[in-house]
CSV table of C-alpha atoms in Angstrom, one decimal:
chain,number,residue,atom,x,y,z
A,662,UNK,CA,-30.8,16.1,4.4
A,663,UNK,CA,-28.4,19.0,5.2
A,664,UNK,CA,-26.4,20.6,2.2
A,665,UNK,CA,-23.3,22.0,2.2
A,666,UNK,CA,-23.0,25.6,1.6
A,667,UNK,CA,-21.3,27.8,-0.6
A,668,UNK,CA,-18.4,28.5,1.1
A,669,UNK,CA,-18.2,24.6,1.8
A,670,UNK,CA,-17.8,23.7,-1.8
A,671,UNK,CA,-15.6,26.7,-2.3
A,672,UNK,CA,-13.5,25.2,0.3
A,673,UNK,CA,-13.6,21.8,-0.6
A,674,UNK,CA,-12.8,22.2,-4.5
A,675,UNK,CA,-9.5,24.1,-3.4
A,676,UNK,CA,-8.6,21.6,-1.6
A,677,UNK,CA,-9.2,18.5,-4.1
A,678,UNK,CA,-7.6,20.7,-6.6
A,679,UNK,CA,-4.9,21.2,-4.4
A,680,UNK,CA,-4.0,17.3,-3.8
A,681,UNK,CA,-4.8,16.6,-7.9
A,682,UNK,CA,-2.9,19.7,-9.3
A,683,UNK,CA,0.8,17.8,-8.7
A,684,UNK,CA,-0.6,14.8,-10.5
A,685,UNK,CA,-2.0,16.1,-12.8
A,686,UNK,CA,1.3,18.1,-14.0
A,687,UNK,CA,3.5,15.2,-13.8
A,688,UNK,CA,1.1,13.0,-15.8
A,689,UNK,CA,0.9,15.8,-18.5
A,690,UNK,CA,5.1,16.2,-18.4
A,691,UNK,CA,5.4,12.6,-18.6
A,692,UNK,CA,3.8,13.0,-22.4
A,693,UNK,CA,6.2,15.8,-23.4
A,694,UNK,CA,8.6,15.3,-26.6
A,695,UNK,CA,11.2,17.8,-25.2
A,696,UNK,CA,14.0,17.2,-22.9
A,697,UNK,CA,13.8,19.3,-20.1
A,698,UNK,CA,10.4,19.2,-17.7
A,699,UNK,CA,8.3,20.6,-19.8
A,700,UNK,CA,4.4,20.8,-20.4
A,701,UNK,CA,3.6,19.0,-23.7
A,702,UNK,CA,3.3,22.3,-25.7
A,703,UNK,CA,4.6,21.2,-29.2
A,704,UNK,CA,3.0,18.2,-29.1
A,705,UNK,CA,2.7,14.9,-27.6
A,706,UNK,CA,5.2,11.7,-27.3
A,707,UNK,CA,5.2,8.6,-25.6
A,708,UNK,CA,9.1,8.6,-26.4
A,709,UNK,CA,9.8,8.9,-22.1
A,710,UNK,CA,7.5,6.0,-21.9
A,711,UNK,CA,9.6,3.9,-23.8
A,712,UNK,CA,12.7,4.9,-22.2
A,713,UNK,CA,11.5,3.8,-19.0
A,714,UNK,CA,11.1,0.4,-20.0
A,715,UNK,CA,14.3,0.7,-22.1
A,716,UNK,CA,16.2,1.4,-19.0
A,717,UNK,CA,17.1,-1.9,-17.2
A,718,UNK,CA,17.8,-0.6,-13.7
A,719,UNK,CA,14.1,0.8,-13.6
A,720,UNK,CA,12.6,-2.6,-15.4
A,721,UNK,CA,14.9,-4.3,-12.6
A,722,UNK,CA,13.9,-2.4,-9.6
A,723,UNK,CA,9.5,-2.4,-11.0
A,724,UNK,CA,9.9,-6.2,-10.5
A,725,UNK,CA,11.7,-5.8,-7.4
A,726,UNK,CA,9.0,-3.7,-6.1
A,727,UNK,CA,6.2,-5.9,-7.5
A,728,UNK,CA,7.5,-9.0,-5.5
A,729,UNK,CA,8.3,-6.9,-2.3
A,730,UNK,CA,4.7,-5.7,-2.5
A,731,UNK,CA,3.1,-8.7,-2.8
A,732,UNK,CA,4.9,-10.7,-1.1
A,733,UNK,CA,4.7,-8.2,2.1
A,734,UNK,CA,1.0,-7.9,1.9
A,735,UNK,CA,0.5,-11.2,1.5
A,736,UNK,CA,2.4,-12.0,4.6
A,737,UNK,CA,0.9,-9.0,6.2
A,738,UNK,CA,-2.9,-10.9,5.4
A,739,UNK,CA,-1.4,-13.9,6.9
A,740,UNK,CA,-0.6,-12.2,10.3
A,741,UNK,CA,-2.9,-9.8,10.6
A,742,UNK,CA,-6.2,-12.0,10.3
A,743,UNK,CA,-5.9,-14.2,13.3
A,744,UNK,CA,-4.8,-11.0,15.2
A,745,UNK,CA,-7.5,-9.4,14.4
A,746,UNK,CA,-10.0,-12.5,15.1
A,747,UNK,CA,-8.4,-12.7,18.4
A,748,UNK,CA,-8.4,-8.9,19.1
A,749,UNK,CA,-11.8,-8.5,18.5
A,750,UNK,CA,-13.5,-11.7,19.9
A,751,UNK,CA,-11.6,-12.4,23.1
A,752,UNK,CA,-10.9,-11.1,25.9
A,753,UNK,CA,-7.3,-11.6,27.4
A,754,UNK,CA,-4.7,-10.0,29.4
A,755,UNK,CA,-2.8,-7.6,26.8
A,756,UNK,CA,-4.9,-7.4,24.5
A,757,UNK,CA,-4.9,-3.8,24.2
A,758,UNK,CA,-1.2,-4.1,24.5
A,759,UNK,CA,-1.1,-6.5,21.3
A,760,UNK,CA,-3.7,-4.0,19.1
A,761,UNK,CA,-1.4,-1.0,20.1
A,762,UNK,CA,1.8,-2.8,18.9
A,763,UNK,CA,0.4,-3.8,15.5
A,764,UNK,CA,-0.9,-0.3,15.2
A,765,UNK,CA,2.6,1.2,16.6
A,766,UNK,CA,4.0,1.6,13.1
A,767,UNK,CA,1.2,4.1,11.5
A,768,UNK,CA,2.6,6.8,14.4
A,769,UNK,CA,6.3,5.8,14.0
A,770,UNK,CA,7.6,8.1,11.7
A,771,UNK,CA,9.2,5.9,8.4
A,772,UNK,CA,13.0,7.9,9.0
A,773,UNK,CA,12.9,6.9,12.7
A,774,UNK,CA,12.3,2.9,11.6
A,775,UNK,CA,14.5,3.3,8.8
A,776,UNK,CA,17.4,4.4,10.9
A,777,UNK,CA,16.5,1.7,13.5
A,778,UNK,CA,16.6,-1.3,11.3
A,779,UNK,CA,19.6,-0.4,9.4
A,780,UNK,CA,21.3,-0.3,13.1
A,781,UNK,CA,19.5,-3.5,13.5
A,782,UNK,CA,20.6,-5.0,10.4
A,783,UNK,CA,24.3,-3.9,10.6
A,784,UNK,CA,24.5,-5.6,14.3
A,785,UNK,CA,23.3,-8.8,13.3
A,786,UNK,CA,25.2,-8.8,9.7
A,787,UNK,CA,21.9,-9.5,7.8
A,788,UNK,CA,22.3,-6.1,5.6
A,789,UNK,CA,21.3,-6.5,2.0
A,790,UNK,CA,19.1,-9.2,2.4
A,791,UNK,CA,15.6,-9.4,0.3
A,792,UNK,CA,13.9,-11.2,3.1
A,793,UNK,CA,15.0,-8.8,5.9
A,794,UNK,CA,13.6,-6.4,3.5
A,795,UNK,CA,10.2,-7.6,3.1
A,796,UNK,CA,10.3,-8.1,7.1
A,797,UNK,CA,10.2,-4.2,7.2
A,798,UNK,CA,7.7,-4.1,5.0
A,799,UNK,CA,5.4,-6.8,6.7
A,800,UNK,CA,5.8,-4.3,9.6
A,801,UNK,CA,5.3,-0.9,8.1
A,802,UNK,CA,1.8,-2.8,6.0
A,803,UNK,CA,0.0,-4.9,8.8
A,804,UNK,CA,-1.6,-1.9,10.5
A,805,UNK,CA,-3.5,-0.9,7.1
A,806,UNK,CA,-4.6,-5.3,6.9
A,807,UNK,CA,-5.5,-5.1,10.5
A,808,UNK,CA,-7.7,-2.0,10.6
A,809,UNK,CA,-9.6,-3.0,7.6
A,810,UNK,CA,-10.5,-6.3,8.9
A,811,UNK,CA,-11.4,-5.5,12.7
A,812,UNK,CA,-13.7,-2.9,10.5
A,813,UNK,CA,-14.9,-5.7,8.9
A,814,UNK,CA,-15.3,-7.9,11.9
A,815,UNK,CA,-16.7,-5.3,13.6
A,816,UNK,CA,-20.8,-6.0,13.5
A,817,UNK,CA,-20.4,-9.2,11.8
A,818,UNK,CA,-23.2,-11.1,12.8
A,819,UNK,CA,-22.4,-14.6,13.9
A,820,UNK,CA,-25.0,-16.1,13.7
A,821,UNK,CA,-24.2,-17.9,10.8
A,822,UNK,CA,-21.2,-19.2,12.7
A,823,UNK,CA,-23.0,-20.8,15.2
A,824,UNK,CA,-25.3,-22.7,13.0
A,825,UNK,CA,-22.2,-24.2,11.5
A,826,UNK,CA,-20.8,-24.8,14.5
A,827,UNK,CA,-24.0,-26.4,15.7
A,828,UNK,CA,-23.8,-28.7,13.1
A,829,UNK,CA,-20.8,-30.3,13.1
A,830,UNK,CA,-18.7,-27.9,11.4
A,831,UNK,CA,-14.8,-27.5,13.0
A,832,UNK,CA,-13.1,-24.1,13.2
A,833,UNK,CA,-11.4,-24.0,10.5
A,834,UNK,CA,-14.1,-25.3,8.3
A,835,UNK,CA,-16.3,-22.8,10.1
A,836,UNK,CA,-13.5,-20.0,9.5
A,837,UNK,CA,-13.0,-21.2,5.7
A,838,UNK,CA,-16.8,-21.4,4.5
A,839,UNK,CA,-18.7,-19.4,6.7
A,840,UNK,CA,-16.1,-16.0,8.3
A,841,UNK,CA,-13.7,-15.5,5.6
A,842,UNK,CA,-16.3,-14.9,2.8
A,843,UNK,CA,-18.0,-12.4,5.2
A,844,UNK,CA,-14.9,-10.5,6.1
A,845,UNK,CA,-13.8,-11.0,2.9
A,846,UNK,CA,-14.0,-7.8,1.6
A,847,UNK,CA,-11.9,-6.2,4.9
A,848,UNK,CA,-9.1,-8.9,3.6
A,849,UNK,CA,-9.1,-7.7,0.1
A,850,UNK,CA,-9.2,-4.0,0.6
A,851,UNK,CA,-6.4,-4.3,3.6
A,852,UNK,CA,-4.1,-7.0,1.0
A,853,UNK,CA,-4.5,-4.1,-1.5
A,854,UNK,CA,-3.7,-1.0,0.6
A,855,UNK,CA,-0.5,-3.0,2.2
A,856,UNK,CA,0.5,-3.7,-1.6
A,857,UNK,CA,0.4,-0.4,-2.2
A,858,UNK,CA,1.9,1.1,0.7
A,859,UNK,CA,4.4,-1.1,0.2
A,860,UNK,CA,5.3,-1.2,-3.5
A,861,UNK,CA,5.6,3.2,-3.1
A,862,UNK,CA,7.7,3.0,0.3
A,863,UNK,CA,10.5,5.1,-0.1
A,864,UNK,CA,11.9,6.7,3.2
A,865,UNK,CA,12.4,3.7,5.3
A,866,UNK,CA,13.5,1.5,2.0
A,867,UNK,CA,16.3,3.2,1.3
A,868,UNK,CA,18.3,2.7,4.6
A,869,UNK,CA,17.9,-1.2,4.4
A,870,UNK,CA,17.9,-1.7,0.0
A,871,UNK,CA,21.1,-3.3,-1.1
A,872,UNK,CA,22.1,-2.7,-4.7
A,873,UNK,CA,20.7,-6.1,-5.7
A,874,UNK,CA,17.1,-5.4,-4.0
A,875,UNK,CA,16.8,-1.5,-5.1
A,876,UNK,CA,13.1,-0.9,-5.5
A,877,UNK,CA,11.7,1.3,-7.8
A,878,UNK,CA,10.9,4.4,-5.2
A,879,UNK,CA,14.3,3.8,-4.2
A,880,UNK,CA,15.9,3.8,-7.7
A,881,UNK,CA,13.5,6.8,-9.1
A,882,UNK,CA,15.5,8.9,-5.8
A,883,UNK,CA,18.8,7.7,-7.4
A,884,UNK,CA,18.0,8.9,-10.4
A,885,UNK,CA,16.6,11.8,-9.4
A,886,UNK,CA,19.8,12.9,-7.4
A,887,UNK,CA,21.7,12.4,-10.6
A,888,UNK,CA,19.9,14.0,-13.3
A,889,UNK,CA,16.1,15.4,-13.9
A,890,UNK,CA,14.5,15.0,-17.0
A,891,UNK,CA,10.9,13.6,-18.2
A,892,UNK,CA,11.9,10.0,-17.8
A,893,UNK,CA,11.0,10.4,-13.6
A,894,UNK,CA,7.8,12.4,-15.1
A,895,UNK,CA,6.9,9.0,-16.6
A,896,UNK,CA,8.0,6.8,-14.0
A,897,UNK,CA,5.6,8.7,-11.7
A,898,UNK,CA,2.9,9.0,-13.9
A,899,UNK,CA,2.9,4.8,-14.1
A,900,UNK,CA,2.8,4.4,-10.7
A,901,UNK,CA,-0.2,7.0,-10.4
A,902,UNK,CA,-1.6,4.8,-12.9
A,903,UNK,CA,-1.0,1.6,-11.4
A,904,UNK,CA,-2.1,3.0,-8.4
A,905,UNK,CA,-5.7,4.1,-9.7
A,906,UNK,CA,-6.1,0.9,-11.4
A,907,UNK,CA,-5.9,-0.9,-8.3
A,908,UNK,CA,-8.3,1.8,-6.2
A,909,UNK,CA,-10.8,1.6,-9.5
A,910,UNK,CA,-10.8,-2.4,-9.1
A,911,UNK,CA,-10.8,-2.6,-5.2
A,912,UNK,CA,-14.2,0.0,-5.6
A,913,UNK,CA,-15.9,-1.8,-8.2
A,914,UNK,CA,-15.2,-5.3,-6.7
A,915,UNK,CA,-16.3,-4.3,-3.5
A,916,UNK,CA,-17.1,-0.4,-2.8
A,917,UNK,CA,-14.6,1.6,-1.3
A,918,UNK,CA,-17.4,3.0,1.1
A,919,UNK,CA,-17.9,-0.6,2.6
A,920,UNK,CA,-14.4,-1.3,2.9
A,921,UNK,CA,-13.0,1.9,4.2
A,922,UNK,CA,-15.9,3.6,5.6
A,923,UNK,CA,-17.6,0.6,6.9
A,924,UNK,CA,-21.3,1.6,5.2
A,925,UNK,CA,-22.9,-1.9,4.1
């Protein structure tokens, strides 16, 4: 078994403590009793906490973000499973065109599509709408569903399939009982990842929010553009939280290694 070096661990350690440093500032601001951004050196409050969920625009735009998220990943599931079944067990003239289009938005930069669908939007008079904006969404999400299940479909044996099939079983029962609980993990971890790339999307979101669909990325850039204080410390350290709580059950449910990594 090789080992990394010295000067490999050096290298990595500056590296993770370069990514965790930010985080770990903001989540130790967030518990500050002062009123400026400061490090909790006189003692520690949960008083930002509470005015977070004091403040009705942030409560608002949480739930607003919450439904966006799930109901874009769910959507995203919804589409991205039968492509992927289709991608990866037939052969048919654009295929590869169809895989590159529902891959197309992970090299799009989020700006580029948010400028594009606003243009969109204000041509066909749909602006404001909730369900236009969880059509962005389904189309910024579905590449992280689709990877994670042709991962997952990748290898599958199917042999269990075709005993089904052998014996009587339809496609959809075959599908329902015998593939989905296989590939189920790939389904899970890509419903999870969309619902989290979606519930923190912030660049394309704010060219096609409307004041009565203003997420809470969206709101916390308001804010921010207004007035700093320890209230966006806390609103940040929340969604690191939520955000870790949903990584820690996705790895303990399943194993992150099997369902990003592909080790079984």
């Amino acid at each position: 078994m090789q080992r990394n070096g010295p000067i490999a661990l050096a290298f990595h350690i500056l590296v993770v403590t370069f990514v965790l440093a930010p985080l770990v500032i903001i989540c130790l601001v967030a518990f500050t009793p002062e009123n400026t951004l400061t490090l909790p050196t006189t003692g520690i409050s949960l008083r930002w906490f509470k005015a977070v969920f004091a403040h009705p625009d942030f409560v608002t735009s949480f739930w607003n973000s919450i439904w966006l998220a799930t109901i874009s990943a769910t959507l995203s599931v919804a589409l991205a499973v039968p492509a992927a079944l289709a991608i990866s067990r037939y052969s048919f003239p654009g295929r590869d065109f169809l895989n590159a289009l529902f891959l197309s938005p992970l090299i799009i930069p989020h700006l580029v599509l948010g400028v594009a669908f606003l243009r969109l939007f204000a041509l066909i008079g749909v602006g404001g709408s909730f369900a236009w904006l969880v059509a962005t969404h389904i189309i910024v999400v579905t590449p992280y569903v689709l990877r994670l299940v042709l991962a997952a479909l990748s290898g599958l044996d199917r042999s269990a399939e075709q005993a089904a099939r052998t014996l009587g079983a339809g496609e959809w029962t075959t599908f329902r009982r015998i593939t989905a609980p296989m590939i189920l993990p790939g389904i899970t971890g890509g419903w999870l990842l969309a619902f989290i790339n979606s519930f923190d999307e912030l660049t394309m979101s704010i060219f096609v929010t409307s004041p009565a669909t203003v997420t809470l990325p969206v709101r916390m850039y308001m804010y921010a553009t207004e007035s700093i204080d320890p209230m966006m410390a806390a609103v940040s350290a929340l969604m690191i939280a939520l955000t870790a709580v949903a990584m820690l059950v996705l790895d303990r449910t399943f194993g992150l290694d099997r369902i990003l990594v592909g080790q079984r």
